[in-house]
Amino acid sequence: MGLPEDLMNRPVVGMITRLADQKGLDLVAECIDEMLGMDIGFVLLGTGDQKYLEMFEQVRVSYPQKAGIRLGFDNALAHKIEAGCDILLMPSRYEPCGLNQIYSLRYGTIPLVRATGGLDDTVRDYDPATGTGNGFKFGAYSASALMKRLNAALHLYKMRTLWTDLMRRAMREDLSWARSASKYMELYRLALKRSEQRV
């Protein structure tokens, strides 16, 4: 992505997304300068609406040492970003399913998502009191809510043992079809049993 190597010693936040309002990019637009004022790197791969293409091109120009922006679609690069970042940002307004958070869990890249749809279903918010969860979630559709959870993630990142534990927990998640299929089978058996009781 053309970024300096010293970013490897700092947290890198990544986004792989269609550049559209649905994906929460208005929130990112509102807080991108605050984000990049922090000691982090930012990487984005995506294509879509002209207003966001222009916005992220300006981000690339304004923060050449901190922001790696690739406007377009590249599946191989998407997986490299997903595997190479520390945090994957998905602040969607709505998200029926979402796959990138599932890929990121497998890679040990911690998802930071808005609690909606499939993102809410697959990401459990990190709880510092119990050390449970597999990512970070925020509920309110606001840039301040996003930044609050990003700050929490960055705070945990500094505690390397706890962060490594979180990564390992994320990589152990079973979001396979085998798990989903067994839940469907349970549901079908229950429906069959109830239908037999009615006869």
Short mmCIF file of C-alpha atoms in Angstrom, two decimals:
data_model
loop_
_atom_site.label_atom_id
_atom_site.label_comp_id
_atom_site.label_asym_id
_atom_site.label_seq_id
_atom_site.Cartn_x
_atom_site.Cartn_y
_atom_site.Cartn_z
CA MET A 1 0.00 0.00 0.00
CA GLY A 2 3.06 2.26 -0.16
CA LEU A 3 3.12 3.05 3.55
CA PRO A 4 6.26 3.37 5.70
CA GLU A 5 7.45 0.21 7.43
CA ASP A 6 7.36 1.81 10.88
CA LEU A 7 3.56 1.47 10.77
CA MET A 8 4.16 -2.22 11.46
CA ASN A 9 4.86 -1.20 15.06
CA ARG A 10 1.55 0.65 15.40
CA PRO A 11 -2.06 -0.46 15.12
CA VAL A 12 -3.42 -0.43 11.58
CA VAL A 13 -7.15 -0.02 10.97
CA GLY A 14 -8.44 -1.47 7.70
CA MET A 15 -11.61 -1.20 5.66
CA ILE A 16 -12.62 -3.32 2.67
CA THR A 17 -15.94 -2.02 1.49
CA ARG A 18 -18.30 -0.86 -1.16
CA LEU A 19 -18.16 2.93 -0.97
CA ALA A 20 -21.83 3.60 -0.25
CA ASP A 21 -23.93 5.24 2.46
CA GLN A 22 -25.07 1.80 3.71
CA LYS A 23 -21.52 1.05 4.86
CA GLY A 24 -21.40 3.89 7.38
CA LEU A 25 -18.95 6.00 5.43
CA ASP A 26 -20.64 9.20 6.53
CA LEU A 27 -19.49 8.31 10.05
CA VAL A 28 -15.96 7.69 8.79
CA ALA A 29 -16.04 11.03 6.93
CA GLU A 30 -17.00 12.74 10.18
CA CYS A 31 -14.15 11.27 12.23
CA ILE A 32 -11.37 10.41 9.75
CA ASP A 33 -9.24 13.42 10.71
CA GLU A 34 -9.60 12.54 14.39
CA MET A 35 -8.69 8.92 13.63
CA LEU A 36 -5.63 9.84 11.62
CA GLY A 37 -4.56 12.33 14.28
CA MET A 38 -3.94 9.26 16.45
CA ASP A 39 -0.87 7.04 16.35
CA ILE A 40 -2.35 4.57 13.85
CA GLY A 41 -2.27 3.61 10.20
CA PHE A 42 -5.34 3.35 8.00
CA VAL A 43 -5.82 1.18 4.92
CA LEU A 44 -8.86 1.13 2.64
CA LEU A 45 -9.79 -0.87 -0.43
CA GLY A 46 -13.06 -0.09 -2.14
CA THR A 47 -14.99 1.35 -5.03
CA GLY A 48 -18.39 2.96 -5.32
CA ASP A 49 -20.04 6.36 -5.01
CA GLN A 50 -18.16 9.32 -6.47
CA LYS A 51 -18.40 11.41 -3.29
CA TYR A 52 -16.55 8.72 -1.33
CA LEU A 53 -14.01 8.13 -4.10
CA GLU A 54 -13.18 11.83 -3.91
CA MET A 55 -13.16 11.83 -0.11
CA PHE A 56 -10.73 8.94 0.19
CA GLU A 57 -8.51 10.30 -2.57
CA GLN A 58 -8.24 13.46 -0.46
CA VAL A 59 -7.46 11.35 2.63
CA ARG A 60 -4.64 9.67 0.68
CA VAL A 61 -3.20 13.05 -0.34
CA SER A 62 -3.58 14.58 3.14
CA TYR A 63 -2.06 11.64 5.06
CA PRO A 64 0.51 10.02 2.75
CA GLN A 65 2.49 8.51 5.66
CA LYS A 66 -0.56 7.10 7.46
CA ALA A 67 -3.29 6.27 4.93
CA GLY A 68 -3.00 3.64 2.21
CA ILE A 69 -5.96 3.98 -0.13
CA ARG A 70 -6.66 1.73 -3.12
CA LEU A 71 -9.77 2.67 -5.07
CA GLY A 72 -10.98 -0.39 -6.96
CA PHE A 73 -11.68 -4.07 -6.43
CA ASP A 74 -8.95 -6.66 -5.84
CA ASN A 75 -9.92 -9.88 -4.02
CA ALA A 76 -6.33 -11.00 -3.36
CA LEU A 77 -5.44 -7.60 -1.91
CA ALA A 78 -8.64 -7.62 0.16
CA HIS A 79 -7.49 -10.79 1.94
CA LYS A 80 -3.99 -9.37 2.46
CA ILE A 81 -5.49 -6.28 4.07
CA GLU A 82 -7.82 -8.39 6.18
CA ALA A 83 -4.94 -10.56 7.38
CA GLY A 84 -2.42 -7.74 7.76
CA CYS A 85 -4.43 -5.17 9.70
CA ASP A 86 -4.96 -5.21 13.43
CA ILE A 87 -8.54 -3.89 13.40
CA LEU A 88 -11.18 -4.20 10.67
CA LEU A 89 -13.69 -1.35 10.69
CA MET A 90 -17.30 -2.04 9.59
CA PRO A 91 -19.55 0.81 10.81
CA SER A 92 -22.51 -0.15 8.61
CA ARG A 93 -25.84 1.62 8.80
CA TYR A 94 -27.38 -1.81 8.08
CA GLU A 95 -25.79 -5.13 7.13
CA PRO A 96 -27.96 -8.18 6.35
CA CYS A 97 -25.01 -10.56 6.69
CA GLY A 98 -21.48 -9.31 6.14
CA LEU A 99 -18.54 -11.55 5.30
CA ASN A 100 -15.50 -9.40 6.01
CA GLN A 101 -15.96 -9.61 9.78
CA ILE A 102 -16.03 -13.42 9.46
CA TYR A 103 -12.84 -13.43 7.38
CA SER A 104 -11.18 -11.06 9.83
CA LEU A 105 -11.98 -13.33 12.78
CA ARG A 106 -10.32 -16.24 11.00
CA TYR A 107 -7.21 -14.11 10.38
CA GLY A 108 -7.09 -12.81 13.95
CA THR A 109 -7.86 -9.27 12.84
CA ILE A 110 -10.25 -7.81 15.38
CA PRO A 111 -13.55 -6.52 13.95
CA LEU A 112 -14.92 -3.18 15.11
CA VAL A 113 -18.52 -3.09 13.93
CA ARG A 114 -21.81 -1.35 14.39
CA ALA A 115 -24.29 -3.67 16.13
CA THR A 116 -26.63 -4.29 13.21
CA GLY A 117 -27.78 -7.37 11.27
CA GLY A 118 -25.14 -10.01 10.66
CA LEU A 119 -22.45 -7.89 12.30
CA ASP A 120 -24.39 -7.98 15.55
CA ASP A 121 -24.95 -11.74 15.14
CA THR A 122 -21.28 -12.66 14.65
CA VAL A 123 -19.32 -10.16 16.76
CA ARG A 124 -19.49 -10.26 20.56
CA ASP A 125 -18.35 -7.06 22.24
CA TYR A 126 -15.15 -7.31 24.27
CA ASP A 127 -15.79 -7.07 28.01
CA PRO A 128 -12.69 -6.01 29.98
CA ALA A 129 -14.21 -7.25 33.25
CA THR A 130 -14.54 -10.84 32.05
CA GLY A 131 -12.08 -10.90 29.13
CA THR A 132 -14.80 -12.29 26.87
CA GLY A 133 -15.86 -11.31 23.36
CA ASN A 134 -14.29 -11.48 19.93
CA GLY A 135 -14.37 -7.86 18.79
CA PHE A 136 -15.74 -4.39 19.48
CA LYS A 137 -19.28 -3.14 18.81
CA PHE A 138 -21.10 0.15 19.05
CA GLY A 139 -24.85 0.67 18.88
CA ALA A 140 -25.68 4.31 18.25
CA TYR A 141 -25.22 5.39 14.64
CA SER A 142 -22.76 8.17 15.42
CA ALA A 143 -19.12 9.05 14.88
CA SER A 144 -18.68 9.59 18.62
CA ALA A 145 -19.89 6.03 19.36
CA LEU A 146 -17.50 4.68 16.73
CA MET A 147 -14.57 6.65 18.19
CA LYS A 148 -15.39 5.52 21.72
CA ARG A 149 -15.07 1.84 20.74
CA LEU A 150 -12.00 2.52 18.58
CA ASN A 151 -10.33 4.14 21.59
CA ALA A 152 -11.25 1.09 23.69
CA ALA A 153 -9.72 -1.20 21.06
CA LEU A 154 -6.55 0.89 20.84
CA HIS A 155 -6.26 0.90 24.64
CA LEU A 156 -6.45 -2.90 24.70
CA TYR A 157 -3.96 -3.13 21.81
CA LYS A 158 -1.29 -1.66 24.10
CA MET A 159 -1.78 -4.58 26.51
CA ARG A 160 -0.14 -7.14 24.27
CA THR A 161 -1.02 -10.24 26.30
CA LEU A 162 -4.72 -9.34 26.42
CA TRP A 163 -4.72 -8.37 22.74
CA THR A 164 -3.07 -11.66 21.78
CA ASP A 165 -5.66 -13.55 23.83
CA LEU A 166 -8.41 -11.67 21.95
CA MET A 167 -6.83 -12.54 18.59
CA ARG A 168 -6.60 -16.21 19.50
CA ARG A 169 -10.21 -16.25 20.69
CA ALA A 170 -11.30 -14.64 17.44
CA MET A 171 -9.43 -17.27 15.39
CA ARG A 172 -11.16 -20.08 17.32
CA GLU A 173 -14.65 -18.88 16.35
CA ASP A 174 -16.66 -21.55 14.57
CA LEU A 175 -18.73 -19.75 11.93
CA SER A 176 -18.67 -22.71 9.57
CA TRP A 177 -21.54 -24.17 7.57
CA ALA A 178 -21.27 -27.32 9.69
CA ARG A 179 -22.27 -25.29 12.75
CA SER A 180 -25.05 -23.48 10.88
CA ALA A 181 -26.34 -26.72 9.34
CA SER A 182 -26.65 -28.39 12.74
CA LYS A 183 -28.73 -25.44 13.99
CA TYR A 184 -30.97 -25.73 10.92
CA MET A 185 -31.37 -29.46 11.62
CA GLU A 186 -32.41 -28.69 15.21
CA LEU A 187 -34.99 -26.22 13.93
CA TYR A 188 -36.34 -28.69 11.33
CA ARG A 189 -36.63 -31.44 13.97
CA LEU A 190 -38.51 -29.09 16.29
CA ALA A 191 -40.88 -28.03 13.47
CA LEU A 192 -41.46 -31.69 12.51
CA LYS A 193 -42.15 -32.66 16.11
CA ARG A 194 -44.67 -29.84 16.52
CA SER A 195 -46.42 -30.68 13.25
CA GLU A 196 -46.72 -34.35 14.35
CA GLN A 197 -48.25 -33.25 17.67
CA ARG A 198 -50.98 -31.36 15.82
CA VAL A 199 -52.08 -34.37 13.73
#
